[in-house]
């Protein structure tokens, strides 16, 4: 091992000497670099190899390259690159190669070498790296796409990119992403050829017998890819994705028309087809000579009419609807009509009920909004979101059915998901019901078998008790609850806040609240301990208790909370917080 390391170190000497000779590094720096590189070489030749050692070696060499680049820019010296940088780059590639052969399954290692080759101008290595990587990882479509893009964009080789895509399709014959990127590549190739033809024509260069194929220039190869792709992969969504790619290029009108014709001929049984065709009518460019506001408005109306006509035709053609698409049009009445029809047909999606209710409230149709809110809960009786939305609407319109519907909602939804409904119920009751009914509601919520509900409602109950009955009622409520788990931290901190708001707060009460909180959360919550210590350092407390609290905290806390507490306590002791 020593002989190999010595040989590798000696191979570095010409480059290091050159660095010193041209003034990029001092003699002391070169000596330090030699010592460091020797240590790194020994790590790479141990009997038990570590990936971290290889990564550390590469990172060190890259840092040297970066430093050389900065030193060159500073002194204005730009020669001898083949004697200085090239040997370092070659060493890095060799180390990457050794590491990749040892840890073949680590894709990130391969990609790191790809990134290095791109940055440091060794693109000739890229094809070799990708070839080796794909031989090990042919099951990853993203790597095939990345390799093909590299050939096309970095190495300017359409032929190699096409070859890679064809190989990828042997391993992944029905992968949508591979076909999409292959289709895009062929269109980019055609665009590049068109630009070359234009440049040659502008320069009036005679190219002899060579001619550009009109079929290829118009995207003929991309059309072949499209036909092959749509034979293997069915569905309107995939066909639309190819259409969107083709629309990026300005010479593909004929290809786009063919895709549209196939879409309308083969996929009229899919709602996405009708949705696309309708939106296409809406987004179609208007007449170019419409300068008046009235003319533009008329054009918008015509496009909306055509859009709605396509939707209507789609609804008639689809035997069953897996979804109902809804368009946010400028005409509210038309939108409300469409929403009503979708609801009547039991095809309206859950998310559209929010839009429907918002529009109804904005135009002042309170009675209809009430009916829709109740109807929505019947269609999606187990949805917390729908119940919350509907109940908020009924509260807004001040419906008399709110109270009974809250109880109905809690019967239908999963108790584990019911916290938002309980909170909304409490908010409504506090504003709309008498204190006795609100208190009864809280008592019912506290009996919930779901810990999250019981804990959260204790905090709300305490806050309500303080607002309605003052400090004495808050203390009474706290005493009635402080032995009944589960608790939230906020339940205790809220009582601390209430105590401190009094004209003559009692430190004994504060200590009691903190002790009860620490009994529940003292093993994980370092902030709670720090708050207690600050309280003892305050005007009401006894600083002598801080040492005992610190000792208890160190005994109680576990994991990372110990480190956080130690740091915060030290900063407090030194006056930094």
Coordinates of C-alpha atoms in Angstrom, one line a residue, residues 118-567:
X118 CA -20.3 19.7 -16.6
X119 CA -18.8 22.3 -14.3
X120 CA -15.1 21.7 -15.1
X121 CA -15.3 21.3 -18.8
X122 CA -14.8 17.5 -19.2
X123 CA -17.9 16.9 -21.1
X124 CA -16.1 14.2 -23.1
X125 CA -16.4 12.1 -19.9
X126 CA -20.2 12.5 -19.7
X127 CA -21.2 9.9 -22.2
X128 CA -18.9 7.3 -20.5
X129 CA -20.3 8.1 -17.0
X130 CA -23.9 7.9 -18.2
X131 CA -23.2 4.7 -20.1
X132 CA -21.7 3.0 -17.0
X133 CA -24.5 4.3 -14.7
X134 CA -27.3 3.1 -17.1
X135 CA -25.7 -0.3 -17.3
X136 CA -26.2 -0.6 -13.5
X137 CA -29.5 1.3 -13.2
X138 CA -31.5 0.6 -16.3
X139 CA -34.7 0.4 -14.2
X140 CA -34.7 4.2 -13.5
X141 CA -36.5 6.1 -16.3
X142 CA -35.3 9.5 -15.0
X143 CA -31.7 8.5 -15.6
X144 CA -32.4 7.6 -19.2
X145 CA -34.1 11.0 -19.7
X146 CA -31.2 12.8 -18.0
X147 CA -28.6 11.1 -20.2
X148 CA -30.6 11.8 -23.4
X149 CA -31.0 15.5 -22.4
X150 CA -27.3 15.7 -21.7
X151 CA -26.5 14.4 -25.2
X152 CA -28.9 16.8 -26.8
X153 CA -28.3 20.0 -24.8
X154 CA -24.7 19.7 -23.5
X155 CA -23.0 17.5 -26.3
X156 CA -25.2 18.7 -29.1
X157 CA -25.8 15.2 -30.4
X158 CA -29.4 14.6 -31.5
X159 CA -28.5 11.1 -32.8
X160 CA -27.1 9.9 -29.5
X161 CA -30.1 11.4 -27.6
X162 CA -32.4 9.5 -30.0
X163 CA -30.5 6.3 -29.5
X164 CA -30.7 6.6 -25.7
X165 CA -34.5 7.2 -25.8
X166 CA -35.0 4.1 -28.0
X167 CA -32.9 2.0 -25.6
X168 CA -35.0 3.5 -22.7
X169 CA -38.2 2.4 -24.4
X170 CA -37.0 -1.2 -24.5
X171 CA -36.8 -1.2 -20.7
X172 CA -39.8 1.1 -20.2
X173 CA -42.2 0.6 -23.2
X174 CA -45.2 2.2 -21.5
X175 CA -43.5 5.0 -19.5
X176 CA -45.3 8.3 -20.2
X177 CA -42.5 10.6 -19.1
X178 CA -40.0 8.9 -21.5
X179 CA -42.3 9.3 -24.4
X180 CA -43.0 12.9 -23.6
X181 CA -39.4 13.8 -23.4
X182 CA -38.6 11.8 -26.6
X183 CA -41.4 13.7 -28.3
X184 CA -40.0 17.0 -27.1
X185 CA -36.4 16.1 -28.2
X186 CA -37.5 15.4 -31.7
X187 CA -39.3 18.7 -31.9
X188 CA -36.2 20.5 -30.5
X189 CA -34.1 18.7 -33.2
X190 CA -36.4 19.9 -35.9
X191 CA -36.3 23.4 -34.5
X192 CA -32.5 23.3 -34.5
X193 CA -32.4 22.2 -38.2
X194 CA -34.8 25.0 -39.1
X195 CA -32.5 27.6 -37.5
X196 CA -29.5 26.1 -39.3
X197 CA -31.3 26.3 -42.6
X198 CA -32.3 30.0 -42.0
X199 CA -28.7 30.9 -41.1
X200 CA -27.4 29.2 -44.2
X201 CA -29.9 31.0 -46.4
X202 CA -29.2 34.4 -44.8
X203 CA -25.4 33.8 -45.3
X204 CA -26.1 32.7 -48.9
X205 CA -23.9 29.6 -48.5
X206 CA -24.0 27.0 -51.2
X207 CA -24.5 23.6 -49.5
X208 CA -24.4 21.7 -52.8
X209 CA -26.5 18.6 -53.0
X210 CA -27.4 18.5 -49.3
X211 CA -31.0 19.4 -48.6
X212 CA -33.0 19.7 -45.4
X213 CA -35.9 17.2 -45.4
X214 CA -39.2 19.0 -45.3
X215 CA -40.8 16.2 -43.4
X216 CA -38.2 16.4 -40.6
X217 CA -38.3 20.2 -40.6
X218 CA -42.1 20.1 -40.0
X219 CA -41.7 17.6 -37.1
X220 CA -42.2 14.3 -39.0
X221 CA -40.0 12.4 -36.6
X222 CA -42.0 13.8 -33.6
X223 CA -45.2 12.6 -35.3
X224 CA -43.7 9.1 -35.6
X225 CA -43.0 9.2 -31.8
X226 CA -46.5 10.4 -31.2
X227 CA -48.1 7.6 -33.2
X228 CA -46.0 5.0 -31.4
X229 CA -46.7 6.5 -28.0
X230 CA -50.5 6.7 -28.4
X231 CA -50.6 3.1 -29.6
X232 CA -49.0 1.9 -26.4
X233 CA -50.4 4.4 -23.9
X234 CA -54.1 5.1 -24.0
X235 CA -56.0 8.0 -22.5
X236 CA -56.9 11.6 -23.2
X237 CA -54.7 13.0 -20.5
X238 CA -51.5 11.6 -22.1
X239 CA -52.6 12.8 -25.5
X240 CA -53.2 16.3 -24.1
X241 CA -49.7 16.3 -22.5
X242 CA -48.2 15.7 -26.0
X243 CA -50.4 18.4 -27.5
X244 CA -49.2 20.9 -24.8
X245 CA -45.6 20.1 -25.7
X246 CA -46.2 20.5 -29.4
X247 CA -47.9 23.9 -28.8
X248 CA -44.6 25.2 -27.5
X249 CA -43.1 25.1 -31.0
X250 CA -44.4 27.5 -33.7
X251 CA -44.0 25.1 -36.7
X252 CA -46.3 22.3 -35.4
X253 CA -49.7 23.5 -36.4
X254 CA -50.4 20.5 -38.6
X255 CA -49.2 18.2 -35.9
X256 CA -51.4 19.9 -33.3
X257 CA -54.4 19.6 -35.7
X258 CA -53.8 15.8 -36.1
X259 CA -53.6 15.4 -32.3
X260 CA -56.8 17.3 -31.8
X261 CA -58.6 15.2 -34.5
X262 CA -57.5 12.0 -32.8
X263 CA -58.5 13.3 -29.4
X264 CA -62.0 14.1 -30.6
X265 CA -62.3 10.9 -32.5
X266 CA -61.0 8.5 -29.8
X267 CA -61.6 10.0 -26.4
X268 CA -65.1 11.7 -26.4
X269 CA -66.0 9.3 -23.5
X270 CA -63.6 11.1 -21.2
X271 CA -64.5 14.3 -19.4
X272 CA -61.0 15.8 -19.7
X273 CA -61.5 15.9 -23.5
X274 CA -64.6 18.0 -23.2
X275 CA -63.1 20.2 -20.5
X276 CA -60.1 20.9 -22.8
X277 CA -62.2 21.6 -25.8
X278 CA -64.5 24.0 -23.9
X279 CA -61.6 25.9 -22.3
X280 CA -60.0 26.1 -25.7
X281 CA -63.0 27.9 -27.0
X282 CA -62.9 30.3 -24.1
X283 CA -59.2 31.0 -24.4
X284 CA -59.2 31.4 -28.2
X285 CA -57.8 34.7 -29.4
X286 CA -60.4 37.3 -30.2
X287 CA -60.7 39.4 -33.4
X288 CA -57.6 41.6 -33.8
X289 CA -59.5 44.7 -34.8
X290 CA -61.8 45.1 -31.7
X291 CA -60.7 48.4 -30.2
X292 CA -63.9 49.4 -28.4
X293 CA -64.9 48.1 -25.0
X294 CA -68.3 47.1 -26.3
X295 CA -66.7 45.1 -29.1
X296 CA -64.3 43.3 -26.7
X297 CA -67.1 42.5 -24.3
X298 CA -69.2 41.1 -27.1
X299 CA -66.3 38.9 -28.2
X300 CA -66.0 37.6 -24.6
X301 CA -69.7 36.8 -24.6
X302 CA -69.4 34.9 -27.9
X303 CA -66.5 32.8 -26.6
X304 CA -68.3 32.0 -23.4
X305 CA -71.4 30.9 -25.4
X306 CA -69.2 28.6 -27.5
X307 CA -67.5 27.3 -24.3
X308 CA -70.8 26.5 -22.6
X309 CA -72.1 24.9 -25.8
X310 CA -69.2 22.5 -25.8
X311 CA -69.8 21.7 -22.1
X312 CA -73.5 21.0 -22.8
X313 CA -72.6 18.7 -25.7
X314 CA -70.1 16.9 -23.4
X315 CA -72.8 16.4 -20.8
X316 CA -75.1 14.8 -23.3
X317 CA -72.3 12.5 -24.7
X318 CA -71.1 11.2 -21.4
X319 CA -73.3 8.4 -20.2
X320 CA -72.0 8.6 -16.7
X321 CA -70.0 11.3 -15.1
X322 CA -67.0 10.6 -12.9
X323 CA -66.6 14.3 -12.3
X324 CA -68.3 17.5 -13.2
X325 CA -66.1 20.4 -14.4
X326 CA -67.3 23.8 -13.5
X327 CA -66.1 27.0 -15.1
X328 CA -65.7 30.3 -13.2
X329 CA -67.5 32.6 -15.7
X330 CA -68.2 36.2 -15.4
X331 CA -71.9 35.7 -15.5
X332 CA -72.9 34.7 -12.0
X333 CA -76.4 33.5 -13.0
X334 CA -75.1 31.1 -15.6
X335 CA -72.6 29.8 -13.0
X336 CA -75.3 29.3 -10.5
X337 CA -77.4 27.5 -13.1
X338 CA -74.6 25.1 -13.9
X339 CA -73.9 24.4 -10.2
X340 CA -77.5 23.6 -9.6
X341 CA -77.7 21.2 -12.5
X342 CA -74.6 19.5 -11.4
X343 CA -76.0 19.1 -7.9
X344 CA -79.3 17.8 -9.2
X345 CA -77.4 15.2 -11.3
X346 CA -75.4 14.2 -8.1
X347 CA -72.2 15.0 -10.0
X348 CA -71.0 18.1 -8.2
X349 CA -67.6 17.7 -6.5
X350 CA -67.2 18.5 -2.8
X351 CA -64.9 21.5 -3.5
X352 CA -67.4 23.3 -5.7
X353 CA -69.9 23.7 -2.9
X354 CA -67.7 26.3 -1.4
X355 CA -67.8 28.3 -4.7
X356 CA -71.5 27.9 -4.9
X357 CA -72.1 29.2 -1.4
X358 CA -69.7 32.1 -1.8
X359 CA -71.5 33.2 -5.0
X360 CA -74.9 32.9 -3.3
X361 CA -73.9 34.9 -0.3
X362 CA -72.3 37.6 -2.5
X363 CA -75.5 38.2 -4.5
X364 CA -77.6 38.1 -1.3
X365 CA -79.5 34.8 -2.0
X366 CA -79.7 33.9 1.7
X367 CA -82.6 31.4 1.5
X368 CA -81.0 29.5 -1.4
X369 CA -77.6 29.5 0.5
X370 CA -79.3 27.9 3.4
X371 CA -80.9 25.2 1.2
X372 CA -77.6 24.5 -0.5
X373 CA -75.7 24.3 2.8
X374 CA -78.1 21.7 4.2
X375 CA -78.2 19.8 0.9
X376 CA -74.4 19.6 0.9
X377 CA -74.3 18.0 4.3
X378 CA -76.6 15.2 3.0
X379 CA -74.4 14.6 -0.1
X380 CA -71.2 14.5 2.0
X381 CA -72.4 13.6 5.4
X382 CA -69.1 12.3 6.7
X383 CA -67.0 15.3 5.5
X384 CA -65.7 17.6 8.2
X385 CA -64.9 20.3 5.6
X386 CA -68.5 20.3 4.2
X387 CA -70.1 20.4 7.6
X388 CA -67.8 23.3 8.7
X389 CA -68.5 25.2 5.5
X390 CA -72.3 24.6 5.7
X391 CA -72.5 25.5 9.4
X392 CA -70.4 28.7 8.9
X393 CA -72.9 29.6 6.1
X394 CA -75.9 29.0 8.4
X395 CA -74.3 31.0 11.2
X396 CA -73.7 33.8 8.7
X397 CA -77.4 33.9 7.6
X398 CA -78.5 33.4 11.2
X399 CA -80.5 30.3 10.5
X400 CA -82.6 28.9 13.3
X401 CA -81.5 25.3 12.5
X402 CA -77.8 25.9 13.5
X403 CA -78.0 24.3 16.9
X404 CA -79.6 21.0 15.8
X405 CA -77.3 20.8 12.8
X406 CA -74.2 21.0 15.0
X407 CA -75.5 18.0 16.9
X408 CA -76.3 16.2 13.7
X409 CA -72.8 16.9 12.4
X410 CA -71.1 15.4 15.5
X411 CA -73.2 12.2 15.0
X412 CA -72.0 11.7 11.4
X413 CA -68.3 12.6 11.3
X414 CA -65.5 10.5 12.6
X415 CA -64.9 11.6 16.3
X416 CA -61.2 11.7 15.7
X417 CA -61.7 14.4 13.1
X418 CA -64.4 16.4 15.0
X419 CA -62.3 19.0 16.8
X420 CA -63.0 21.8 14.2
X421 CA -66.7 21.2 14.6
X422 CA -66.5 21.4 18.4
X423 CA -64.5 24.6 18.2
X424 CA -67.0 26.1 15.7
X425 CA -69.9 24.9 17.9
X426 CA -68.3 26.6 21.0
X427 CA -67.7 29.9 19.1
X428 CA -71.3 30.0 18.0
X429 CA -72.7 29.0 21.4
X430 CA -70.7 31.7 23.2
X431 CA -72.2 34.4 20.9
X432 CA -75.7 33.0 20.4
X433 CA -76.7 31.0 23.4
X434 CA -77.3 31.7 27.1
X435 CA -74.4 30.9 29.5
X436 CA -76.2 27.8 30.9
X437 CA -76.4 26.2 27.5
X438 CA -72.8 27.1 26.7
X439 CA -71.6 25.6 29.9
X440 CA -73.6 22.4 29.2
X441 CA -71.9 22.3 25.7
X442 CA -68.4 22.5 27.3
X443 CA -69.3 19.8 29.8
X444 CA -70.3 17.6 27.0
X445 CA -67.1 18.3 25.0
X446 CA -64.9 17.5 28.1
X447 CA -66.4 14.0 28.2
X448 CA -65.2 13.3 24.6
X449 CA -63.2 10.1 24.2
X450 CA -60.9 11.8 21.7
X451 CA -57.9 13.3 23.7
X452 CA -57.4 16.1 21.2
X453 CA -61.0 17.3 21.6
X454 CA -61.0 17.1 25.4
X455 CA -57.7 18.9 25.8
X456 CA -58.4 21.7 23.4
X457 CA -61.9 22.3 24.8
X458 CA -60.5 22.6 28.4
X459 CA -58.4 25.6 27.3
X460 CA -61.4 27.2 25.5
X461 CA -63.6 26.5 28.6
X462 CA -61.1 28.2 30.9
X463 CA -60.9 31.3 28.7
X464 CA -64.7 31.5 28.5
X465 CA -65.1 31.2 32.2
X466 CA -62.6 34.0 32.8
X467 CA -64.4 36.3 30.3
X468 CA -67.8 35.7 31.7
X469 CA -67.2 35.2 35.4
X470 CA -63.8 36.8 36.1
X471 CA -60.9 35.5 38.1
X472 CA -62.9 33.6 40.7
X473 CA -64.8 31.6 38.1
X474 CA -61.6 30.9 36.2
X475 CA -59.9 29.6 39.4
X476 CA -62.9 27.4 40.2
X477 CA -63.0 26.0 36.6
X478 CA -59.3 25.3 36.7
X479 CA -59.6 23.5 40.0
X480 CA -62.4 21.4 38.7
X481 CA -60.4 20.3 35.7
X482 CA -56.7 20.1 36.8
X483 CA -56.9 16.5 37.8
X484 CA -58.8 15.3 34.7
X485 CA -56.4 14.3 31.9
X486 CA -55.7 14.9 29.0
X487 CA -54.2 18.4 29.1
X488 CA -52.6 20.8 26.7
X489 CA -49.7 23.0 27.7
X490 CA -51.9 26.0 26.8
X491 CA -54.4 25.1 29.5
X492 CA -51.8 25.7 32.2
X493 CA -50.1 28.7 30.6
X494 CA -53.5 30.4 30.1
X495 CA -54.1 30.1 33.9
X496 CA -50.6 31.5 34.5
X497 CA -51.5 34.5 32.3
X498 CA -54.8 35.0 34.1
X499 CA -53.1 35.0 37.5
X500 CA -50.5 37.5 36.3
X501 CA -53.2 39.9 35.0
X502 CA -54.6 40.3 38.5
X503 CA -53.8 43.3 40.6
X504 CA -52.1 41.2 43.3
X505 CA -51.0 37.9 41.7
X506 CA -49.9 35.2 44.2
X507 CA -46.6 33.4 43.6
X508 CA -47.9 30.4 45.4
X509 CA -50.6 30.0 42.8
X510 CA -48.2 30.5 39.9
X511 CA -45.9 27.8 41.4
X512 CA -48.9 25.5 41.6
X513 CA -49.7 26.0 37.9
X514 CA -46.2 25.5 36.8
X515 CA -45.7 22.4 39.0
X516 CA -48.9 20.8 37.5
X517 CA -47.7 21.7 34.0
X518 CA -44.3 20.2 34.6
X519 CA -46.0 17.0 35.9
X520 CA -47.4 16.6 32.4
X521 CA -44.8 18.1 30.1
X522 CA -41.6 18.3 32.2
X523 CA -39.7 15.6 30.4
X524 CA -39.8 17.2 27.0
X525 CA -40.7 20.9 27.3
X526 CA -37.5 22.8 28.2
X527 CA -39.3 26.2 27.6
X528 CA -41.6 25.4 30.5
X529 CA -38.7 25.0 32.9
X530 CA -37.2 28.2 31.6
X531 CA -40.4 30.1 32.1
X532 CA -40.7 28.8 35.7
X533 CA -37.1 29.9 36.4
X534 CA -37.7 33.4 35.0
X535 CA -40.8 33.6 37.2
X536 CA -38.6 32.9 40.3
X537 CA -36.1 35.5 39.1
X538 CA -39.0 38.1 38.9
X539 CA -40.3 40.5 41.5
X540 CA -42.6 37.9 43.0
X541 CA -40.3 34.9 43.0
X542 CA -37.3 33.7 45.0
X543 CA -34.0 33.5 43.1
X544 CA -32.7 30.9 45.5
X545 CA -35.1 28.4 44.0
X546 CA -33.5 28.6 40.5
X547 CA -30.7 26.3 41.4
X548 CA -33.1 23.6 42.6
X549 CA -35.2 24.0 39.5
X550 CA -32.1 23.7 37.3
X551 CA -31.2 20.4 39.0
X552 CA -34.7 19.1 38.6
X553 CA -34.8 20.0 35.0
X554 CA -31.6 18.2 34.2
X555 CA -33.0 15.1 35.9
X556 CA -36.3 15.3 34.1
X557 CA -35.6 16.3 30.6
X558 CA -34.6 13.8 28.0
X559 CA -33.0 13.8 24.5
X560 CA -32.3 17.1 22.7
X561 CA -34.4 19.1 25.2
X562 CA -31.5 18.7 27.7
X563 CA -29.1 20.5 25.3
X564 CA -31.5 23.2 24.5
X565 CA -32.3 23.8 28.2
X566 CA -28.5 23.9 29.1
X567 CA -27.9 26.5 26.4

